[in-house]
Tab-separated table of N, CA and C in Angstrom:
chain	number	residue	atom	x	y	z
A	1	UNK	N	69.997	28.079	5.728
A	1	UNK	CA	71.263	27.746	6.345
A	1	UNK	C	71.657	28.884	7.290
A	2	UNK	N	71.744	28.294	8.375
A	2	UNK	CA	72.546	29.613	9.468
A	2	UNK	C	73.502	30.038	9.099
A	3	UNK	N	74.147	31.535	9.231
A	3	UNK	CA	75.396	31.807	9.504
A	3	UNK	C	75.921	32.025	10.095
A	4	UNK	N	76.799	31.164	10.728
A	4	UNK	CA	77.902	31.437	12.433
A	4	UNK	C	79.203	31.620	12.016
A	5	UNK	N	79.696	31.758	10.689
A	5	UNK	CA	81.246	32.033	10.632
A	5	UNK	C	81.471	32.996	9.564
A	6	UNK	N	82.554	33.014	9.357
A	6	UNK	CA	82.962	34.087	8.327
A	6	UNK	C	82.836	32.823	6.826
A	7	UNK	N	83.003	31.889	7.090
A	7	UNK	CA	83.190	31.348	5.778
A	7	UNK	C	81.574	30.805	5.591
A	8	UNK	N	80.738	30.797	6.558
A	8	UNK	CA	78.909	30.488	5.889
A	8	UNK	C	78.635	31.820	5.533
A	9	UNK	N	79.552	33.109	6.231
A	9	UNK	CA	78.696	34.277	5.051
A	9	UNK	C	79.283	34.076	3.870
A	10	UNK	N	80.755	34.180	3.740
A	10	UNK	CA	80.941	33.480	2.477
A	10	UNK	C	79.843	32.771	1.211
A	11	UNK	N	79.765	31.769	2.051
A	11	UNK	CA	78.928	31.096	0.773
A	11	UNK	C	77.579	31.837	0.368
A	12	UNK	N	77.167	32.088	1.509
A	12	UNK	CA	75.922	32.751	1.294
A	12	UNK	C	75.967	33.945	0.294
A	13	UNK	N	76.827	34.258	1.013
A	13	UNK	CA	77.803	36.333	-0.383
A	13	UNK	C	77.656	35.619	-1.472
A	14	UNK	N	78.178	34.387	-1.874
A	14	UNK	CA	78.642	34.185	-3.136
A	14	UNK	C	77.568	33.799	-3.868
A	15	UNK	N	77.024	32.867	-3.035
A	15	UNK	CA	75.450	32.611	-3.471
A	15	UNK	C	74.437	33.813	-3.950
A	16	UNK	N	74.519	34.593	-2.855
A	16	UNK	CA	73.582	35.783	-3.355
A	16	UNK	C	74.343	36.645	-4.618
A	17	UNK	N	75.661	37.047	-4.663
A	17	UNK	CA	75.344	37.709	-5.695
A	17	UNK	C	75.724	36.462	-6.981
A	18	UNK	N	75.866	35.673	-6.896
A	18	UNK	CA	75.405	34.525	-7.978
A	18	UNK	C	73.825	34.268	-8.340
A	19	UNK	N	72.836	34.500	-7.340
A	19	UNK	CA	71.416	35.066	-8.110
A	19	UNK	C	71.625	36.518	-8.699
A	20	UNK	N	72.377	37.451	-8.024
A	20	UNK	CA	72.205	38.900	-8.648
A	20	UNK	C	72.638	38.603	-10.420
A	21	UNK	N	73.335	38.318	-10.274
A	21	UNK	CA	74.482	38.153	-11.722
A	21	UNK	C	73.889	37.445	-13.082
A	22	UNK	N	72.695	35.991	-12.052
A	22	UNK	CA	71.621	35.287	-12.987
A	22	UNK	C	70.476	36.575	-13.440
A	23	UNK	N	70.227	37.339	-12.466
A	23	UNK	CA	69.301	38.367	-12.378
A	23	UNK	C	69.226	39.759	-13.587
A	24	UNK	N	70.871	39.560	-13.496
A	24	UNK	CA	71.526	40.324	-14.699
A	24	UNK	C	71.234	39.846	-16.025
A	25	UNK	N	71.725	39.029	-15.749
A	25	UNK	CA	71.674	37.660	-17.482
A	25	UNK	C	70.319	38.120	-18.494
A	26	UNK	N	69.432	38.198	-17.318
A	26	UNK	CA	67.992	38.121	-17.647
A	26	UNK	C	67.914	39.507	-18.130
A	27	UNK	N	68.137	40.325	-17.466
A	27	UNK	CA	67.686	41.881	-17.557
A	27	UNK	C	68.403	43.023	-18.551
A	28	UNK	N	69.367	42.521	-18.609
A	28	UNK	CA	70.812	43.340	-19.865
A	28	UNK	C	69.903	43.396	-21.189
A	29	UNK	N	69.710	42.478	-21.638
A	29	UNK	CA	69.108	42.177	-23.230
A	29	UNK	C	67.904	43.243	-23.390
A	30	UNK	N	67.239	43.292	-22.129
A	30	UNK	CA	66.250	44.103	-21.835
A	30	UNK	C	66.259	45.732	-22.353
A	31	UNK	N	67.413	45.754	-21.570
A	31	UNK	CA	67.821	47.482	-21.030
A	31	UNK	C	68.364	47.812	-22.594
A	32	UNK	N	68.909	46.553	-23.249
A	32	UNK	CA	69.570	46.808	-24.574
A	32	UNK	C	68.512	47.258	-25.473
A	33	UNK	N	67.788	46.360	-25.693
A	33	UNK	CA	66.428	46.680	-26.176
A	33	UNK	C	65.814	48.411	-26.408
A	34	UNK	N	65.978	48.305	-24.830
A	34	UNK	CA	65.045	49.856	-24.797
A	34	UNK	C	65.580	51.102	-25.019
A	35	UNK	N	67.363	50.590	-24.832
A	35	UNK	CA	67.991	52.055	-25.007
A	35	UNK	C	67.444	52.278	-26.611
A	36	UNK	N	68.064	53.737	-26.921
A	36	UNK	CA	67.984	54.013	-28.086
A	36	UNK	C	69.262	54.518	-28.848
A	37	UNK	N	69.967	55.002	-28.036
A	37	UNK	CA	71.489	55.026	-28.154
A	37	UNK	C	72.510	54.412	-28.688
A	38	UNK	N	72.652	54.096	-29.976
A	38	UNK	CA	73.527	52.595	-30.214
A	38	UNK	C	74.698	51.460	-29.115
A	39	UNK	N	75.402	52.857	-28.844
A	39	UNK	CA	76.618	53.231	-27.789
A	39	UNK	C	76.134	52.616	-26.730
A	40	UNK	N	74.895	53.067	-25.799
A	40	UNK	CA	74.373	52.268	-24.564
A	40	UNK	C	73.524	51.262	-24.875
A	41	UNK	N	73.221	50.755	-26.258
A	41	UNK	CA	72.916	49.405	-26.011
A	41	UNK	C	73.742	49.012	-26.530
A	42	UNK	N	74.759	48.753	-27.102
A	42	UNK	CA	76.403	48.289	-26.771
A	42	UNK	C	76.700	48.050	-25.770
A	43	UNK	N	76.685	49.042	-24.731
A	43	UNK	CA	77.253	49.113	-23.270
A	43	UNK	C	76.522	47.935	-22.720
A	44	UNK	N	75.191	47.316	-22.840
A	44	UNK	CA	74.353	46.608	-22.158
A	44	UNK	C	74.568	45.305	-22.861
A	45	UNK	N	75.185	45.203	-24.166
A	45	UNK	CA	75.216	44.004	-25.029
A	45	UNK	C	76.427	43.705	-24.468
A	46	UNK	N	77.876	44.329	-24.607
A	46	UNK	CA	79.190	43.668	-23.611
A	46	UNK	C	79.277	43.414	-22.281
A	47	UNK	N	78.496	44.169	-21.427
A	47	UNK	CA	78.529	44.058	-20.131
A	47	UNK	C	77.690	42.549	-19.961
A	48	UNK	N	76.387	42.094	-20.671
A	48	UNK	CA	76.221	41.117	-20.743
A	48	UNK	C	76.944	39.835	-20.528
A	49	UNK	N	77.670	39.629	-21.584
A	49	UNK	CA	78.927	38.767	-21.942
A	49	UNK	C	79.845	38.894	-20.654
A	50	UNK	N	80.059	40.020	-20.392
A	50	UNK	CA	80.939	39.755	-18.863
A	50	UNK	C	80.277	39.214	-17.812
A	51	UNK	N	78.802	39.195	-17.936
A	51	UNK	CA	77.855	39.359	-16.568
A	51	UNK	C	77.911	37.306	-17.023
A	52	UNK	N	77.923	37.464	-18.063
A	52	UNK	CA	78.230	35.127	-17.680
A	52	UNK	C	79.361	34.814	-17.393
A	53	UNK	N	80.203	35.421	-17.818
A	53	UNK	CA	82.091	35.015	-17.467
A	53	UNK	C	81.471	35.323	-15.932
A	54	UNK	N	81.125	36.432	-15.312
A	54	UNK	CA	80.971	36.580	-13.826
A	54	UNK	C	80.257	35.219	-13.556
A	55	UNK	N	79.046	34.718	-13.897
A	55	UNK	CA	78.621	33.706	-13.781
A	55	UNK	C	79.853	32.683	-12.977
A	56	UNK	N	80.238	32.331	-14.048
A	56	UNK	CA	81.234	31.290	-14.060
A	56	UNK	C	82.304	31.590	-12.753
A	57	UNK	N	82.840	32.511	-12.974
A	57	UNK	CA	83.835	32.519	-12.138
A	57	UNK	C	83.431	32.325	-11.007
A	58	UNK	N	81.987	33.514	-10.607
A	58	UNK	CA	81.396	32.570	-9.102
A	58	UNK	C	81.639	30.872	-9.500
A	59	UNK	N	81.053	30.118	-10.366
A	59	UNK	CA	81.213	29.177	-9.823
A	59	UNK	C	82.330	28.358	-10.018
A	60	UNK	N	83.464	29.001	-10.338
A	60	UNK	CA	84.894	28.563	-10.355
A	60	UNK	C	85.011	28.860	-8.931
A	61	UNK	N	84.655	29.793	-8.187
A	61	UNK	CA	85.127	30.671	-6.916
A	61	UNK	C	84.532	29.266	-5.844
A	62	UNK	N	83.673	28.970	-5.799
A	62	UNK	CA	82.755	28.153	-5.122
A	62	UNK	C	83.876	26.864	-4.852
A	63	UNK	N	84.058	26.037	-6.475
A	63	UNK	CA	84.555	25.174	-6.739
A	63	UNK	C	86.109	25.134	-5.915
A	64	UNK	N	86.656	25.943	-6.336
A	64	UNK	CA	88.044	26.370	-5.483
A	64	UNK	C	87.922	26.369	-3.893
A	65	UNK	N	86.714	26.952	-3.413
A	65	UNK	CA	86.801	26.668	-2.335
A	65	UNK	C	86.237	25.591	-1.230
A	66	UNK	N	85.473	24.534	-2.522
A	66	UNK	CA	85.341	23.578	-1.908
A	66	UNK	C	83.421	23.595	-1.237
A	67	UNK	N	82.414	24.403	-2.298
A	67	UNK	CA	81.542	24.334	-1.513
A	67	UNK	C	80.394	24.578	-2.817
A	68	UNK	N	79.261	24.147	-2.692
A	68	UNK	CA	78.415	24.121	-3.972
A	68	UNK	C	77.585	25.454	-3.432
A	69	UNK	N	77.296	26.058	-4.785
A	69	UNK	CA	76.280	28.012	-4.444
A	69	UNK	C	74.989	27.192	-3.911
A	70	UNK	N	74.700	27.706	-3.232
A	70	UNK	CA	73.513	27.634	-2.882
A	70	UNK	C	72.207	28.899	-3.279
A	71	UNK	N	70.873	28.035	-2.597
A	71	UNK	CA	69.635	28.800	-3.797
A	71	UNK	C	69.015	29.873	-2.919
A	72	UNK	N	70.258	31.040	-3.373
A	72	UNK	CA	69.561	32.018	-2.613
A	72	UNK	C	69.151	33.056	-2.917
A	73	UNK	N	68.062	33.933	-3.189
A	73	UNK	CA	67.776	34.930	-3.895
A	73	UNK	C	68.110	36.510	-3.863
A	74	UNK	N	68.397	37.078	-4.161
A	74	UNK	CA	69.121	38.493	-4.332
A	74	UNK	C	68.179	38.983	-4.026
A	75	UNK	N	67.512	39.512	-2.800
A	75	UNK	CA	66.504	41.014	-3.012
A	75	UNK	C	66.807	42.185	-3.348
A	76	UNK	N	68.235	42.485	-3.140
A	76	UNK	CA	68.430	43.882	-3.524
A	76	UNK	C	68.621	44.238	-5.002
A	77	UNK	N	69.623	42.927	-5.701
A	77	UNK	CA	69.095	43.088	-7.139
A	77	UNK	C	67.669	42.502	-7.761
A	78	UNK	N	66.999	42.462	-6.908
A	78	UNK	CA	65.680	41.931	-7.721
A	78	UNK	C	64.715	43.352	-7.559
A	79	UNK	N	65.106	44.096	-6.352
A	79	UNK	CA	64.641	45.534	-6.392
A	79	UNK	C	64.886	46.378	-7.318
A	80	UNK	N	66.614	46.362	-7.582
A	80	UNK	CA	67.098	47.451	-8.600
A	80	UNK	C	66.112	47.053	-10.027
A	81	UNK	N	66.158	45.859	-10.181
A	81	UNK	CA	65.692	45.326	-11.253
A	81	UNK	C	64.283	45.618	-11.804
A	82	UNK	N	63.514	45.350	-10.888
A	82	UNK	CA	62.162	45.907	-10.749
A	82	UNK	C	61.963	47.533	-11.149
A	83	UNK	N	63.087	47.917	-10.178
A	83	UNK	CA	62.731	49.505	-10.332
A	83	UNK	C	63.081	50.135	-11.746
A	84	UNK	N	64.394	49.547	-12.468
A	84	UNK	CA	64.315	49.468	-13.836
A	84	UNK	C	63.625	49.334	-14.785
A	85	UNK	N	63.214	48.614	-14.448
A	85	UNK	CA	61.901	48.359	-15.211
A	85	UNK	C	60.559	48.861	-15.411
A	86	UNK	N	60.453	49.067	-14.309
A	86	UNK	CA	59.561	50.266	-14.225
A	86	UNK	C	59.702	51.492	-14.432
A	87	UNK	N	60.695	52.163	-14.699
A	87	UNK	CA	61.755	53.264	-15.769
A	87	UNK	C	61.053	53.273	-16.929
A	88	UNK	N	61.073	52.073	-17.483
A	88	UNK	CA	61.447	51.670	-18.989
A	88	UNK	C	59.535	51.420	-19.447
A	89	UNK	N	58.759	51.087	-18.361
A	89	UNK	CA	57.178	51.325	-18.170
A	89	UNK	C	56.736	52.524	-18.559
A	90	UNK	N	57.496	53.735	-17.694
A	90	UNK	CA	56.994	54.549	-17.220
A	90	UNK	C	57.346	56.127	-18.611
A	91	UNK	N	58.646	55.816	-18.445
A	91	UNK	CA	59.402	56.626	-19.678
A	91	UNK	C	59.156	56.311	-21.489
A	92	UNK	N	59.128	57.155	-22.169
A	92	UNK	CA	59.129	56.835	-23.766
A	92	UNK	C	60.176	56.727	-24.100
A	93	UNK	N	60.636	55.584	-25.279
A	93	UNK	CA	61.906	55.717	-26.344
A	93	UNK	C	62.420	57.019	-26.296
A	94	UNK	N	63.485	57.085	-25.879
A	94	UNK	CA	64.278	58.178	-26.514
A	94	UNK	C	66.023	58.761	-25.258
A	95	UNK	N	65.927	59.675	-25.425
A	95	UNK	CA	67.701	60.223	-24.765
A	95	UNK	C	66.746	60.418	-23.057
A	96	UNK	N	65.733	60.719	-22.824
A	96	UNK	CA	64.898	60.763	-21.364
A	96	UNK	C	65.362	59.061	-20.752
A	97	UNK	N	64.596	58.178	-21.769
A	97	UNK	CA	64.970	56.802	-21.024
A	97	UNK	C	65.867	56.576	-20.897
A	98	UNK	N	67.189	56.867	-21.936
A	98	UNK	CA	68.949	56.400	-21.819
A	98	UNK	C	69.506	56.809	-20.987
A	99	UNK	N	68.568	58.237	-20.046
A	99	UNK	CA	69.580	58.883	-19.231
A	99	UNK	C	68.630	58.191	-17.829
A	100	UNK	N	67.384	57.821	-18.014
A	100	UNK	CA	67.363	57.512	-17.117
A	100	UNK	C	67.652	55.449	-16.652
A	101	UNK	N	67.948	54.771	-17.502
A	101	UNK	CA	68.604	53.212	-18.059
A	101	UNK	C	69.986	53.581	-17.524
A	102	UNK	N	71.257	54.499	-18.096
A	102	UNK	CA	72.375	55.038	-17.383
A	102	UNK	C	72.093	54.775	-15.581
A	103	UNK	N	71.070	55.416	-15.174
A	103	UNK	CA	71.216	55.612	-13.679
A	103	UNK	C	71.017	54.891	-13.246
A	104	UNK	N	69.958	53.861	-13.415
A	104	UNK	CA	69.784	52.613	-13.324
A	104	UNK	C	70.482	52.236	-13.078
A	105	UNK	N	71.178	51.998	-14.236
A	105	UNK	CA	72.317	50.684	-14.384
A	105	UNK	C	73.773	51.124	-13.740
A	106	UNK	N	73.989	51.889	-13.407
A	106	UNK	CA	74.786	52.669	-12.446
A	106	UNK	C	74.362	52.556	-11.021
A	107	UNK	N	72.810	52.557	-10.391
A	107	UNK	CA	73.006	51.809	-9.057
A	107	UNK	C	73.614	50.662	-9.418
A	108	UNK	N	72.543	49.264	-9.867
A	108	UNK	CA	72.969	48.299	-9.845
A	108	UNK	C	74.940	48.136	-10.210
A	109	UNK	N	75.214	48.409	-10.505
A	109	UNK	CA	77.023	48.210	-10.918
A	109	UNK	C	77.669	49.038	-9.613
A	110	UNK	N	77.319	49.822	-8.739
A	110	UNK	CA	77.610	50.225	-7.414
A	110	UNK	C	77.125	49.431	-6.507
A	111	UNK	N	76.043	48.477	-6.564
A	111	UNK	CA	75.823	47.355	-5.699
A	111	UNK	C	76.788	46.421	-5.901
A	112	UNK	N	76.837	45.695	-7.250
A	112	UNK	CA	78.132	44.981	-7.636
A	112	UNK	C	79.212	45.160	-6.908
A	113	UNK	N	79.585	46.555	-7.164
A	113	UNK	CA	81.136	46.853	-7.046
A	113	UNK	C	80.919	46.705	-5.048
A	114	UNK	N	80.089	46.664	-4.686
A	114	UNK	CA	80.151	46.904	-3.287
A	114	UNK	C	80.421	45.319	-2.371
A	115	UNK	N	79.533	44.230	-3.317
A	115	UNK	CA	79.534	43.276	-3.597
A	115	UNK	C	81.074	42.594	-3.911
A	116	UNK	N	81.726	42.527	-4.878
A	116	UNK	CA	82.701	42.222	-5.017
A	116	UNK	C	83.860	42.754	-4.084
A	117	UNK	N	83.675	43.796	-3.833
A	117	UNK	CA	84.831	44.393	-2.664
A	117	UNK	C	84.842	43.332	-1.671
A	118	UNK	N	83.516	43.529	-0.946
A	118	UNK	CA	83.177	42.925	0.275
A	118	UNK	C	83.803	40.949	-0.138
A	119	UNK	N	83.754	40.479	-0.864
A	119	UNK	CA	83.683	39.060	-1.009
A	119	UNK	C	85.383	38.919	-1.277
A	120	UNK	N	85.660	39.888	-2.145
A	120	UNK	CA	86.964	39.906	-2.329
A	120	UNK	C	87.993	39.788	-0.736
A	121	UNK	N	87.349	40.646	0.110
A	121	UNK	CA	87.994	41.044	1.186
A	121	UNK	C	87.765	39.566	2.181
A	122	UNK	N	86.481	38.919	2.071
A	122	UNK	CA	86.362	37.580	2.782
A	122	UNK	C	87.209	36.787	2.622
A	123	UNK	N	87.275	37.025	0.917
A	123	UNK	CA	88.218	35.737	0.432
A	123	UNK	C	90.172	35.285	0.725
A	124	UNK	N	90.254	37.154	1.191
A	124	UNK	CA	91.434	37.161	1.510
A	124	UNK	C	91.412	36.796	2.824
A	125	UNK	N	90.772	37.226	3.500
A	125	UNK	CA	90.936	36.856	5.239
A	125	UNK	C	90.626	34.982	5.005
A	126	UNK	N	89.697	34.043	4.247
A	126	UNK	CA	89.710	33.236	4.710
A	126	UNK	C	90.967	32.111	4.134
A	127	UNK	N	91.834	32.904	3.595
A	127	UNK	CA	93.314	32.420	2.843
A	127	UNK	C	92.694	32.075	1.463
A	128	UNK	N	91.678	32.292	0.766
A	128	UNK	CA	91.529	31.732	-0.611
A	128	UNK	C	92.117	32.683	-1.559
A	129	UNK	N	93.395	32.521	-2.048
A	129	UNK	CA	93.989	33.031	-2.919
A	129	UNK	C	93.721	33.627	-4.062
A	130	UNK	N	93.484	32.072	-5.200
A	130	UNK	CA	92.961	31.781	-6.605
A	130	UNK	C	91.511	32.465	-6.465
A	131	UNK	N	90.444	32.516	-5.468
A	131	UNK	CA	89.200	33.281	-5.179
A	131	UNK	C	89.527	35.149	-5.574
A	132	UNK	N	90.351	35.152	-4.913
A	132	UNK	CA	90.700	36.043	-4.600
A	132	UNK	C	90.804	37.209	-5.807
A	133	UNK	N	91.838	36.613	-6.938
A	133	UNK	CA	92.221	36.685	-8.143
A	133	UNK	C	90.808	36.863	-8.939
A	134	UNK	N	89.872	35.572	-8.933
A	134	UNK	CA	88.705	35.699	-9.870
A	134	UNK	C	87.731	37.085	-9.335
A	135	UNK	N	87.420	36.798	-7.998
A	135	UNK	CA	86.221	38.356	-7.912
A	135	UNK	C	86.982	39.241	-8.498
A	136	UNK	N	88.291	39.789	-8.119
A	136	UNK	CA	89.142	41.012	-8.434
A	136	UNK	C	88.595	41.572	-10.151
A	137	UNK	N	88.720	40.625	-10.739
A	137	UNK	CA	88.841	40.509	-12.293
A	137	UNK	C	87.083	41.017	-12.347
A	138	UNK	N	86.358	40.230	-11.605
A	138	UNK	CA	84.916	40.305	-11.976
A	138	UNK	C	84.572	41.918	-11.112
A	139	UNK	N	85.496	42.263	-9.990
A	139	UNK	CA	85.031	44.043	-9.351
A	139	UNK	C	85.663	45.175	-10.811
A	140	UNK	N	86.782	44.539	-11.179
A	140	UNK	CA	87.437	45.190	-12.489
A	140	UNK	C	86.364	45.247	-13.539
A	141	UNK	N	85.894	44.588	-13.886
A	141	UNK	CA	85.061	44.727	-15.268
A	141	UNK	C	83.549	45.265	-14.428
A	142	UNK	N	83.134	45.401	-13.242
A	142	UNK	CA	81.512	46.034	-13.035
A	142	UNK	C	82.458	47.281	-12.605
A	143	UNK	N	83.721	47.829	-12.176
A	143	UNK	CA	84.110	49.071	-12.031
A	143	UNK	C	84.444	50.079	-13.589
A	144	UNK	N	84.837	48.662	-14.723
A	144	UNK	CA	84.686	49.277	-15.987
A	144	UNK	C	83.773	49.875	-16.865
A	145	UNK	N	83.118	49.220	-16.028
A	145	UNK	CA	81.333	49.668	-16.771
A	145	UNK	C	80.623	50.454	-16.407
A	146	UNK	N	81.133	50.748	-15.221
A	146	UNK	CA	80.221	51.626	-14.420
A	146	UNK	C	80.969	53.075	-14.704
A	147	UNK	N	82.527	53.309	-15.093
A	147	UNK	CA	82.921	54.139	-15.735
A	147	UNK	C	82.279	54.431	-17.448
A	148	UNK	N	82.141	53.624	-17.979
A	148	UNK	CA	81.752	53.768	-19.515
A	148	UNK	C	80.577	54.176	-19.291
A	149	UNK	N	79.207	53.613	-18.419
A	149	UNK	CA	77.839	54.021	-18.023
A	149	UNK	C	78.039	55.732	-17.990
A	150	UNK	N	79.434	55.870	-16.957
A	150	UNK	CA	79.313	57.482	-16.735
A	150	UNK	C	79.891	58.417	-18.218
A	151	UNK	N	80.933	57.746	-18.866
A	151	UNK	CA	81.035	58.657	-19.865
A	151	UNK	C	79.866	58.802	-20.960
A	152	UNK	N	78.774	57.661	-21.160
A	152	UNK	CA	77.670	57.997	-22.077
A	152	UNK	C	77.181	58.857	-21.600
A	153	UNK	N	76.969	58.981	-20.118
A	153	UNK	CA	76.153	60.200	-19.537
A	153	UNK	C	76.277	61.307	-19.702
A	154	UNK	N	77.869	61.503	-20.151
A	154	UNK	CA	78.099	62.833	-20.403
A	154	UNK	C	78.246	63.281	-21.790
A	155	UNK	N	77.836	62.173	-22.506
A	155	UNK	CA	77.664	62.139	-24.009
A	155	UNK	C	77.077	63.286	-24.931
A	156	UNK	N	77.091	63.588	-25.777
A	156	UNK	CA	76.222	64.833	-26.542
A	156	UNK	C	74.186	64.260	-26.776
A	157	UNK	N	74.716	62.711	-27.090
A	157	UNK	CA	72.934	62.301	-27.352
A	157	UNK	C	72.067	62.628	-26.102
A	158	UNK	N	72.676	62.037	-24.960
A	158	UNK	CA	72.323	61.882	-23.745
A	158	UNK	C	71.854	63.753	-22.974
A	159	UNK	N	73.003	64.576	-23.675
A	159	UNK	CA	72.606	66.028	-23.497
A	159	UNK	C	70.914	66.262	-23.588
A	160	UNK	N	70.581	65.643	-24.882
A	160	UNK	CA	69.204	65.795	-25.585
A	160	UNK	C	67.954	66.582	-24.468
A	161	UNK	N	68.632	65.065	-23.436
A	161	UNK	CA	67.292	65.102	-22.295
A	161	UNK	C	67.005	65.838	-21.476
A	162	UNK	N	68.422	67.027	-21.264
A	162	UNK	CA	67.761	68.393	-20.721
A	162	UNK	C	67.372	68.904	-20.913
A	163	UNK	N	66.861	69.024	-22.561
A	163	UNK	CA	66.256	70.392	-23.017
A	163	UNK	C	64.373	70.281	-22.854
């Protein structure tokens, strides 16, 4: 689909990070898995649960404005994702991988948050109100997490991995 207006990037924004967010779904359980940290796989088990409410609300956001997501694929979270993963390849169990799963997951939630700004800000210029309201809520909870990501970092377990 071309984009010639502010409201086909729209859909397209919403679309793409509506694959990022599916992209998430997939990958959280993962990162939970590998931490070793109780605390950061906590962090990866709730952020989960928000990452489908995000789901949804994209497609409440869609619905409100009158337009179905379309099938478009996220490269930049399919990069972060990858590169995560290959972290979690590359590194052994322990406070080395949590600190390096933290950074990780700290780009990706700065893509988010960059993401939601930007869509948030469309949504206001193209008068969608109720839109408006839902990303806000969904930049609020990847800006919450991405704070909690940083206080494990500065955690005592997480210390471990300098020595």
């Amino acid at each position: 689909m071309p984009v010639k207006s502010v409201m086909d990037l729209f859909v397209h924004e919403i679309s793409d990070t509506h694959n990022a967010e599916k992209q998430m779904t997939r990958s959280l359980p993962k990162l939970a898995r590998a931490a070793t940290d109780p605390e950061l796989s906590q962090a990866f088990e709730d952020h989960l649960e928000e990452t489908r409410a995000q789901v949804e609300r994209l497609e409440q956001v869609a619905e409100l404005c009158g337009f179905k997501i379309k099938r478009v694929k996220c490269d930049g979270m399919e990069g972060l994702v990858e590169e995560t993963m290959s972290l979690v390849d590359l590194i052994g169990k322990g406070p080395v991988l949590d600190a390096a799963l933290i950074g990780a997951a700290q780009k990706a939630e700065h893509y988010e948050i960059a993401g939601y700004t930007s869509l948030s800000l469309m949504a206001k210029k193209l008068g969608f109100a109720e839109a408006v309201v839902l990303l806000q809520a969904s930049l609020a909870e990847e800006q919450a997490t991405d704070k909690r990501l940083g206080l494990l970092a500065e955690a005592a377990q997480i210390e471990e991995a300098a020595a």
